[in-house]
Amino acid sequence: MSFRRISLALLGLFFLLGPTGVFAHNGQKSGLHDYSFFELWNPPLFIGVISVFLLYLHFINKNRRGNPDFTPVSIKRKLSFLGGLIVFYIALGSPLHVLGDSFLFSAHMLAQSLVYIVMPPLLLMGLEKWMVQSVIKIGFKYKILSIAKVPLIPLLLFNILFSFYHIPIIFDKVVSNTIYHNLTHLILTATAFLMWLPIFPVSDELDKLSPLQKLGYIFGAGVLLTPACALIIFADEPLYVVYANAPQLWTYHGPLDDQQTGGIVMKVIQELIYGTVIGYIFFKWAKKEHIQDEYVPTINEG
């Protein structure tokens, strides 16, 4: 069982079992009570997520058997990969997805935050380099991953596409059509992974940034995302017709309040995750420098 198959399984889960369950803003249902258990919790996606994690464990165990030089995959990596899958399911398989697709812009932004900002680093941290060698080779062969060798390109690509997606005329057109909606999510998810690859490289070819450069990279990502969030938060009227005309779940939480909440949710989650990653990079860097400082005197004494 190759990890290439697991990657294809993840892609299939996203495109076939994720956002396709609800036609966005069809106006036919007034609340979550109008949806079935199947629509709210997407059991096929849940089964798919569990299956992918079992394939992941099977792949690890298969490579461990009969290989005395095999380096065990840490519990932290396994939990990180599982956490990424759980975040994926919450965003696309739970009632949050229904709320975001048909009722609340804030729920939509929360789901996007989970898929684009939280999920990629968790999944990437759950991978060892040997797991994805075949996928990386294919990516470079067809030039898909070549842009990740120049970190500035994926950094700009994701944030520009994300900002364009939230231009009202584009957003209303995309979110009102299931095919456009799914395709846009697929593109943004792919570019989000590309954006995170320079921080959590899964191959030596992609490991281009020093710790200091990674800190600057994350800071730049936060700056680039700010204009889109600011446009949403500080608008004095609802920007998106599809949500302004969506059924209102609460009289005290109108479309403008919901829109501003969505922008705040995105910005807060972004700051939390980026701040956490900055701390992770900094302490990992400090630990490496400390080990080197201890190693050098030992050599000199010898």
JSON list of N, CA and C in Angstrom, two decimals, residues 52-107:
[
{"chain": "A", "resi": 52, "resn": "VAL", "atom": "N", "xyz": [-8.85, 6.37, 5.89]},
{"chain": "A", "resi": 52, "resn": "VAL", "atom": "CA", "xyz": [-7.57, 6.97, 5.53]},
{"chain": "A", "resi": 52, "resn": "VAL", "atom": "C", "xyz": [-6.58, 6.84, 6.68]},
{"chain": "A", "resi": 53, "resn": "PHE", "atom": "N", "xyz": [-7.04, 7.06, 7.91]},
{"chain": "A", "resi": 53, "resn": "PHE", "atom": "CA", "xyz": [-6.13, 6.93, 9.05]},
{"chain": "A", "resi": 53, "resn": "PHE", "atom": "C", "xyz": [-5.68, 5.49, 9.24]},
{"chain": "A", "resi": 54, "resn": "LEU", "atom": "N", "xyz": [-6.57, 4.54, 9.02]},
{"chain": "A", "resi": 54, "resn": "LEU", "atom": "CA", "xyz": [-6.20, 3.12, 9.12]},
{"chain": "A", "resi": 54, "resn": "LEU", "atom": "C", "xyz": [-5.20, 2.75, 8.02]},
{"chain": "A", "resi": 55, "resn": "LEU", "atom": "N", "xyz": [-5.37, 3.30, 6.82]},
{"chain": "A", "resi": 55, "resn": "LEU", "atom": "CA", "xyz": [-4.40, 3.08, 5.75]},
{"chain": "A", "resi": 55, "resn": "LEU", "atom": "C", "xyz": [-3.04, 3.66, 6.12]},
{"chain": "A", "resi": 56, "resn": "TYR", "atom": "N", "xyz": [-3.06, 4.81, 6.75]},
{"chain": "A", "resi": 56, "resn": "TYR", "atom": "CA", "xyz": [-1.83, 5.47, 7.22]},
{"chain": "A", "resi": 56, "resn": "TYR", "atom": "C", "xyz": [-1.10, 4.57, 8.21]},
{"chain": "A", "resi": 57, "resn": "LEU", "atom": "N", "xyz": [-1.82, 4.01, 9.19]},
{"chain": "A", "resi": 57, "resn": "LEU", "atom": "CA", "xyz": [-1.21, 3.12, 10.17]},
{"chain": "A", "resi": 57, "resn": "LEU", "atom": "C", "xyz": [-0.74, 1.83, 9.52]},
{"chain": "A", "resi": 58, "resn": "HIS", "atom": "N", "xyz": [-1.53, 1.31, 8.57]},
{"chain": "A", "resi": 58, "resn": "HIS", "atom": "CA", "xyz": [-1.14, 0.09, 7.88]},
{"chain": "A", "resi": 58, "resn": "HIS", "atom": "C", "xyz": [0.14, 0.30, 7.09]},
{"chain": "A", "resi": 59, "resn": "PHE", "atom": "N", "xyz": [0.25, 1.45, 6.44]},
{"chain": "A", "resi": 59, "resn": "PHE", "atom": "CA", "xyz": [1.44, 1.76, 5.66]},
{"chain": "A", "resi": 59, "resn": "PHE", "atom": "C", "xyz": [2.68, 1.82, 6.55]},
{"chain": "A", "resi": 60, "resn": "ILE", "atom": "N", "xyz": [2.53, 2.42, 7.73]},
{"chain": "A", "resi": 60, "resn": "ILE", "atom": "CA", "xyz": [3.65, 2.50, 8.68]},
{"chain": "A", "resi": 60, "resn": "ILE", "atom": "C", "xyz": [4.05, 1.11, 9.16]},
{"chain": "A", "resi": 61, "resn": "ASN", "atom": "N", "xyz": [3.07, 0.31, 9.55]},
{"chain": "A", "resi": 61, "resn": "ASN", "atom": "CA", "xyz": [3.36, -1.03, 10.07]},
{"chain": "A", "resi": 61, "resn": "ASN", "atom": "C", "xyz": [3.97, -1.93, 8.99]},
{"chain": "A", "resi": 62, "resn": "LYS", "atom": "N", "xyz": [3.50, -1.76, 7.76]},
{"chain": "A", "resi": 62, "resn": "LYS", "atom": "CA", "xyz": [4.02, -2.58, 6.66]},
{"chain": "A", "resi": 62, "resn": "LYS", "atom": "C", "xyz": [5.49, -2.28, 6.42]},
{"chain": "A", "resi": 63, "resn": "ASN", "atom": "N", "xyz": [5.86, -1.01, 6.50]},
{"chain": "A", "resi": 63, "resn": "ASN", "atom": "CA", "xyz": [7.26, -0.63, 6.27]},
{"chain": "A", "resi": 63, "resn": "ASN", "atom": "C", "xyz": [8.16, -0.99, 7.45]},
{"chain": "A", "resi": 64, "resn": "ARG", "atom": "N", "xyz": [7.55, -1.13, 8.63]},
{"chain": "A", "resi": 64, "resn": "ARG", "atom": "CA", "xyz": [8.34, -1.47, 9.82]},
{"chain": "A", "resi": 64, "resn": "ARG", "atom": "C", "xyz": [8.71, -2.94, 9.84]},
{"chain": "A", "resi": 65, "resn": "ARG", "atom": "N", "xyz": [7.80, -3.80, 9.36]},
{"chain": "A", "resi": 65, "resn": "ARG", "atom": "CA", "xyz": [8.04, -5.24, 9.39]},
{"chain": "A", "resi": 65, "resn": "ARG", "atom": "C", "xyz": [9.18, -5.62, 8.46]},
{"chain": "A", "resi": 66, "resn": "GLY", "atom": "N", "xyz": [10.12, -6.34, 8.98]},
{"chain": "A", "resi": 66, "resn": "GLY", "atom": "CA", "xyz": [11.23, -6.82, 8.18]},
{"chain": "A", "resi": 66, "resn": "GLY", "atom": "C", "xyz": [12.25, -5.77, 7.81]},
{"chain": "A", "resi": 67, "resn": "ASN", "atom": "N", "xyz": [12.19, -4.61, 8.45]},
{"chain": "A", "resi": 67, "resn": "ASN", "atom": "CA", "xyz": [13.15, -3.53, 8.16]},
{"chain": "A", "resi": 67, "resn": "ASN", "atom": "C", "xyz": [13.81, -3.11, 9.47]},
{"chain": "A", "resi": 68, "resn": "PRO", "atom": "N", "xyz": [14.98, -3.65, 9.77]},
{"chain": "A", "resi": 68, "resn": "PRO", "atom": "CA", "xyz": [15.64, -3.37, 11.06]},
{"chain": "A", "resi": 68, "resn": "PRO", "atom": "C", "xyz": [16.06, -1.90, 11.20]},
{"chain": "A", "resi": 69, "resn": "ASP", "atom": "N", "xyz": [16.23, -1.21, 10.07]},
{"chain": "A", "resi": 69, "resn": "ASP", "atom": "CA", "xyz": [16.67, 0.19, 10.11]},
{"chain": "A", "resi": 69, "resn": "ASP", "atom": "C", "xyz": [15.50, 1.18, 10.15]},
{"chain": "A", "resi": 70, "resn": "PHE", "atom": "N", "xyz": [14.29, 0.64, 10.25]},
{"chain": "A", "resi": 70, "resn": "PHE", "atom": "CA", "xyz": [13.11, 1.51, 10.24]},
{"chain": "A", "resi": 70, "resn": "PHE", "atom": "C", "xyz": [13.06, 2.38, 11.50]},
{"chain": "A", "resi": 71, "resn": "THR", "atom": "N", "xyz": [12.88, 3.68, 11.28]},
{"chain": "A", "resi": 71, "resn": "THR", "atom": "CA", "xyz": [12.74, 4.61, 12.40]},
{"chain": "A", "resi": 71, "resn": "THR", "atom": "C", "xyz": [11.27, 4.72, 12.77]},
{"chain": "A", "resi": 72, "resn": "PRO", "atom": "N", "xyz": [10.90, 4.36, 13.98]},
{"chain": "A", "resi": 72, "resn": "PRO", "atom": "CA", "xyz": [9.48, 4.40, 14.36]},
{"chain": "A", "resi": 72, "resn": "PRO", "atom": "C", "xyz": [8.88, 5.80, 14.20]},
{"chain": "A", "resi": 73, "resn": "VAL", "atom": "N", "xyz": [7.64, 5.83, 13.75]},
{"chain": "A", "resi": 73, "resn": "VAL", "atom": "CA", "xyz": [6.92, 7.10, 13.63]},
{"chain": "A", "resi": 73, "resn": "VAL", "atom": "C", "xyz": [6.40, 7.45, 15.02]},
{"chain": "A", "resi": 74, "resn": "SER", "atom": "N", "xyz": [6.70, 8.64, 15.48]},
{"chain": "A", "resi": 74, "resn": "SER", "atom": "CA", "xyz": [6.34, 9.04, 16.84]},
{"chain": "A", "resi": 74, "resn": "SER", "atom": "C", "xyz": [4.84, 9.18, 17.02]},
{"chain": "A", "resi": 75, "resn": "ILE", "atom": "N", "xyz": [4.42, 9.05, 18.26]},
{"chain": "A", "resi": 75, "resn": "ILE", "atom": "CA", "xyz": [3.01, 9.24, 18.60]},
{"chain": "A", "resi": 75, "resn": "ILE", "atom": "C", "xyz": [2.57, 10.65, 18.23]},
{"chain": "A", "resi": 76, "resn": "LYS", "atom": "N", "xyz": [3.46, 11.63, 18.39]},
{"chain": "A", "resi": 76, "resn": "LYS", "atom": "CA", "xyz": [3.11, 13.01, 18.05]},
{"chain": "A", "resi": 76, "resn": "LYS", "atom": "C", "xyz": [2.74, 13.15, 16.57]},
{"chain": "A", "resi": 77, "resn": "ARG", "atom": "N", "xyz": [3.51, 12.48, 15.73]},
{"chain": "A", "resi": 77, "resn": "ARG", "atom": "CA", "xyz": [3.20, 12.54, 14.29]},
{"chain": "A", "resi": 77, "resn": "ARG", "atom": "C", "xyz": [1.87, 11.86, 13.98]},
{"chain": "A", "resi": 78, "resn": "LYS", "atom": "N", "xyz": [1.64, 10.73, 14.59]},
{"chain": "A", "resi": 78, "resn": "LYS", "atom": "CA", "xyz": [0.38, 10.02, 14.35]},
{"chain": "A", "resi": 78, "resn": "LYS", "atom": "C", "xyz": [-0.82, 10.86, 14.82]},
{"chain": "A", "resi": 79, "resn": "LEU", "atom": "N", "xyz": [-0.68, 11.46, 16.00]},
{"chain": "A", "resi": 79, "resn": "LEU", "atom": "CA", "xyz": [-1.77, 12.29, 16.52]},
{"chain": "A", "resi": 79, "resn": "LEU", "atom": "C", "xyz": [-1.97, 13.54, 15.67]},
{"chain": "A", "resi": 80, "resn": "SER", "atom": "N", "xyz": [-0.87, 14.08, 15.14]},
{"chain": "A", "resi": 80, "resn": "SER", "atom": "CA", "xyz": [-0.97, 15.24, 14.28]},
{"chain": "A", "resi": 80, "resn": "SER", "atom": "C", "xyz": [-1.74, 14.91, 13.00]},
{"chain": "A", "resi": 81, "resn": "PHE", "atom": "N", "xyz": [-1.42, 13.76, 12.39]},
{"chain": "A", "resi": 81, "resn": "PHE", "atom": "CA", "xyz": [-2.12, 13.35, 11.18]},
{"chain": "A", "resi": 81, "resn": "PHE", "atom": "C", "xyz": [-3.60, 13.09, 11.47]},
{"chain": "A", "resi": 82, "resn": "LEU", "atom": "N", "xyz": [-3.87, 12.41, 12.58]},
{"chain": "A", "resi": 82, "resn": "LEU", "atom": "CA", "xyz": [-5.26, 12.16, 12.98]},
{"chain": "A", "resi": 82, "resn": "LEU", "atom": "C", "xyz": [-5.98, 13.48, 13.24]},
{"chain": "A", "resi": 83, "resn": "GLY", "atom": "N", "xyz": [-5.29, 14.41, 13.91]},
{"chain": "A", "resi": 83, "resn": "GLY", "atom": "CA", "xyz": [-5.90, 15.71, 14.18]},
{"chain": "A", "resi": 83, "resn": "GLY", "atom": "C", "xyz": [-6.27, 16.44, 12.90]},
{"chain": "A", "resi": 84, "resn": "GLY", "atom": "N", "xyz": [-5.41, 16.35, 11.88]},
{"chain": "A", "resi": 84, "resn": "GLY", "atom": "CA", "xyz": [-5.73, 16.97, 10.60]},
{"chain": "A", "resi": 84, "resn": "GLY", "atom": "C", "xyz": [-6.96, 16.37, 9.96]},
{"chain": "A", "resi": 85, "resn": "LEU", "atom": "N", "xyz": [-7.09, 15.05, 10.05]},
{"chain": "A", "resi": 85, "resn": "LEU", "atom": "CA", "xyz": [-8.28, 14.38, 9.51]},
{"chain": "A", "resi": 85, "resn": "LEU", "atom": "C", "xyz": [-9.54, 14.76, 10.28]},
{"chain": "A", "resi": 86, "resn": "ILE", "atom": "N", "xyz": [-9.43, 14.88, 11.59]},
{"chain": "A", "resi": 86, "resn": "ILE", "atom": "CA", "xyz": [-10.58, 15.29, 12.41]},
{"chain": "A", "resi": 86, "resn": "ILE", "atom": "C", "xyz": [-11.02, 16.70, 12.04]},
{"chain": "A", "resi": 87, "resn": "VAL", "atom": "N", "xyz": [-10.05, 17.60, 11.89]},
{"chain": "A", "resi": 87, "resn": "VAL", "atom": "CA", "xyz": [-10.37, 18.98, 11.48]},
{"chain": "A", "resi": 87, "resn": "VAL", "atom": "C", "xyz": [-11.06, 18.98, 10.12]},
{"chain": "A", "resi": 88, "resn": "PHE", "atom": "N", "xyz": [-10.57, 18.15, 9.21]},
{"chain": "A", "resi": 88, "resn": "PHE", "atom": "CA", "xyz": [-11.18, 18.02, 7.89]},
{"chain": "A", "resi": 88, "resn": "PHE", "atom": "C", "xyz": [-12.64, 17.60, 8.00]},
{"chain": "A", "resi": 89, "resn": "TYR", "atom": "N", "xyz": [-12.90, 16.60, 8.85]},
{"chain": "A", "resi": 89, "resn": "TYR", "atom": "CA", "xyz": [-14.28, 16.12, 9.01]},
{"chain": "A", "resi": 89, "resn": "TYR", "atom": "C", "xyz": [-15.18, 17.18, 9.66]},
{"chain": "A", "resi": 90, "resn": "ILE", "atom": "N", "xyz": [-14.68, 17.84, 10.67]},
{"chain": "A", "resi": 90, "resn": "ILE", "atom": "CA", "xyz": [-15.48, 18.88, 11.33]},
{"chain": "A", "resi": 90, "resn": "ILE", "atom": "C", "xyz": [-15.88, 19.97, 10.34]},
{"chain": "A", "resi": 91, "resn": "ALA", "atom": "N", "xyz": [-14.92, 20.37, 9.49]},
{"chain": "A", "resi": 91, "resn": "ALA", "atom": "CA", "xyz": [-15.18, 21.45, 8.54]},
{"chain": "A", "resi": 91, "resn": "ALA", "atom": "C", "xyz": [-16.15, 21.04, 7.43]},
{"chain": "A", "resi": 92, "resn": "LEU", "atom": "N", "xyz": [-16.06, 19.79, 6.98]},
{"chain": "A", "resi": 92, "resn": "LEU", "atom": "CA", "xyz": [-16.82, 19.39, 5.80]},
{"chain": "A", "resi": 92, "resn": "LEU", "atom": "C", "xyz": [-17.85, 18.29, 6.03]},
{"chain": "A", "resi": 93, "resn": "GLY", "atom": "N", "xyz": [-17.84, 17.68, 7.22]},
{"chain": "A", "resi": 93, "resn": "GLY", "atom": "CA", "xyz": [-18.77, 16.59, 7.44]},
{"chain": "A", "resi": 93, "resn": "GLY", "atom": "C", "xyz": [-19.71, 16.78, 8.59]},
{"chain": "A", "resi": 94, "resn": "SER", "atom": "N", "xyz": [-19.56, 17.85, 9.36]},
{"chain": "A", "resi": 94, "resn": "SER", "atom": "CA", "xyz": [-20.41, 18.10, 10.52]},
{"chain": "A", "resi": 94, "resn": "SER", "atom": "C", "xyz": [-21.46, 19.16, 10.19]},
{"chain": "A", "resi": 95, "resn": "PRO", "atom": "N", "xyz": [-22.38, 19.46, 11.11]},
{"chain": "A", "resi": 95, "resn": "PRO", "atom": "CA", "xyz": [-23.35, 20.52, 10.87]},
{"chain": "A", "resi": 95, "resn": "PRO", "atom": "C", "xyz": [-22.73, 21.88, 10.56]},
{"chain": "A", "resi": 96, "resn": "LEU", "atom": "N", "xyz": [-21.46, 22.07, 10.92]},
{"chain": "A", "resi": 96, "resn": "LEU", "atom": "CA", "xyz": [-20.78, 23.33, 10.58]},
{"chain": "A", "resi": 96, "resn": "LEU", "atom": "C", "xyz": [-20.81, 23.56, 9.08]},
{"chain": "A", "resi": 97, "resn": "HIS", "atom": "N", "xyz": [-20.64, 22.49, 8.31]},
{"chain": "A", "resi": 97, "resn": "HIS", "atom": "CA", "xyz": [-20.66, 22.63, 6.86]},
{"chain": "A", "resi": 97, "resn": "HIS", "atom": "C", "xyz": [-22.02, 23.10, 6.35]},
{"chain": "A", "resi": 98, "resn": "VAL", "atom": "N", "xyz": [-23.09, 22.53, 6.90]},
{"chain": "A", "resi": 98, "resn": "VAL", "atom": "CA", "xyz": [-24.44, 22.93, 6.49]},
{"chain": "A", "resi": 98, "resn": "VAL", "atom": "C", "xyz": [-24.69, 24.39, 6.87]},
{"chain": "A", "resi": 99, "resn": "LEU", "atom": "N", "xyz": [-24.32, 24.76, 8.09]},
{"chain": "A", "resi": 99, "resn": "LEU", "atom": "CA", "xyz": [-24.48, 26.15, 8.52]},
{"chain": "A", "resi": 99, "resn": "LEU", "atom": "C", "xyz": [-23.74, 27.10, 7.59]},
{"chain": "A", "resi": 100, "resn": "GLY", "atom": "N", "xyz": [-22.51, 26.75, 7.25]},
{"chain": "A", "resi": 100, "resn": "GLY", "atom": "CA", "xyz": [-21.70, 27.62, 6.42]},
{"chain": "A", "resi": 100, "resn": "GLY", "atom": "C", "xyz": [-22.15, 27.67, 4.98]},
{"chain": "A", "resi": 101, "resn": "ASP", "atom": "N", "xyz": [-22.72, 26.59, 4.48]},
{"chain": "A", "resi": 101, "resn": "ASP", "atom": "CA", "xyz": [-23.14, 26.55, 3.08]},
{"chain": "A", "resi": 101, "resn": "ASP", "atom": "C", "xyz": [-24.48, 27.24, 2.85]},
{"chain": "A", "resi": 102, "resn": "SER", "atom": "N", "xyz": [-25.37, 27.21, 3.83]},
{"chain": "A", "resi": 102, "resn": "SER", "atom": "CA", "xyz": [-26.73, 27.64, 3.58]},
{"chain": "A", "resi": 102, "resn": "SER", "atom": "C", "xyz": [-27.26, 28.73, 4.49]},
{"chain": "A", "resi": 103, "resn": "PHE", "atom": "N", "xyz": [-26.52, 29.06, 5.58]},
{"chain": "A", "resi": 103, "resn": "PHE", "atom": "CA", "xyz": [-27.10, 30.01, 6.53]},
{"chain": "A", "resi": 103, "resn": "PHE", "atom": "C", "xyz": [-26.14, 31.12, 6.97]},
{"chain": "A", "resi": 104, "resn": "LEU", "atom": "N", "xyz": [-24.99, 30.76, 7.51]},
{"chain": "A", "resi": 104, "resn": "LEU", "atom": "CA", "xyz": [-24.14, 31.73, 8.20]},
{"chain": "A", "resi": 104, "resn": "LEU", "atom": "C", "xyz": [-22.79, 31.92, 7.52]},
{"chain": "A", "resi": 105, "resn": "PHE", "atom": "N", "xyz": [-22.48, 33.15, 7.20]},
{"chain": "A", "resi": 105, "resn": "PHE", "atom": "CA", "xyz": [-21.16, 33.47, 6.66]},
{"chain": "A", "resi": 105, "resn": "PHE", "atom": "C", "xyz": [-20.08, 33.19, 7.69]},
{"chain": "A", "resi": 106, "resn": "SER", "atom": "N", "xyz": [-20.37, 33.44, 8.96]},
{"chain": "A", "resi": 106, "resn": "SER", "atom": "CA", "xyz": [-19.38, 33.19, 10.01]},
{"chain": "A", "resi": 106, "resn": "SER", "atom": "C", "xyz": [-19.02, 31.71, 10.09]},
{"chain": "A", "resi": 107, "resn": "ALA", "atom": "N", "xyz": [-20.01, 30.83, 9.90]},
{"chain": "A", "resi": 107, "resn": "ALA", "atom": "CA", "xyz": [-19.72, 29.39, 9.89]},
{"chain": "A", "resi": 107, "resn": "ALA", "atom": "C", "xyz": [-18.90, 29.02, 8.66]}
]
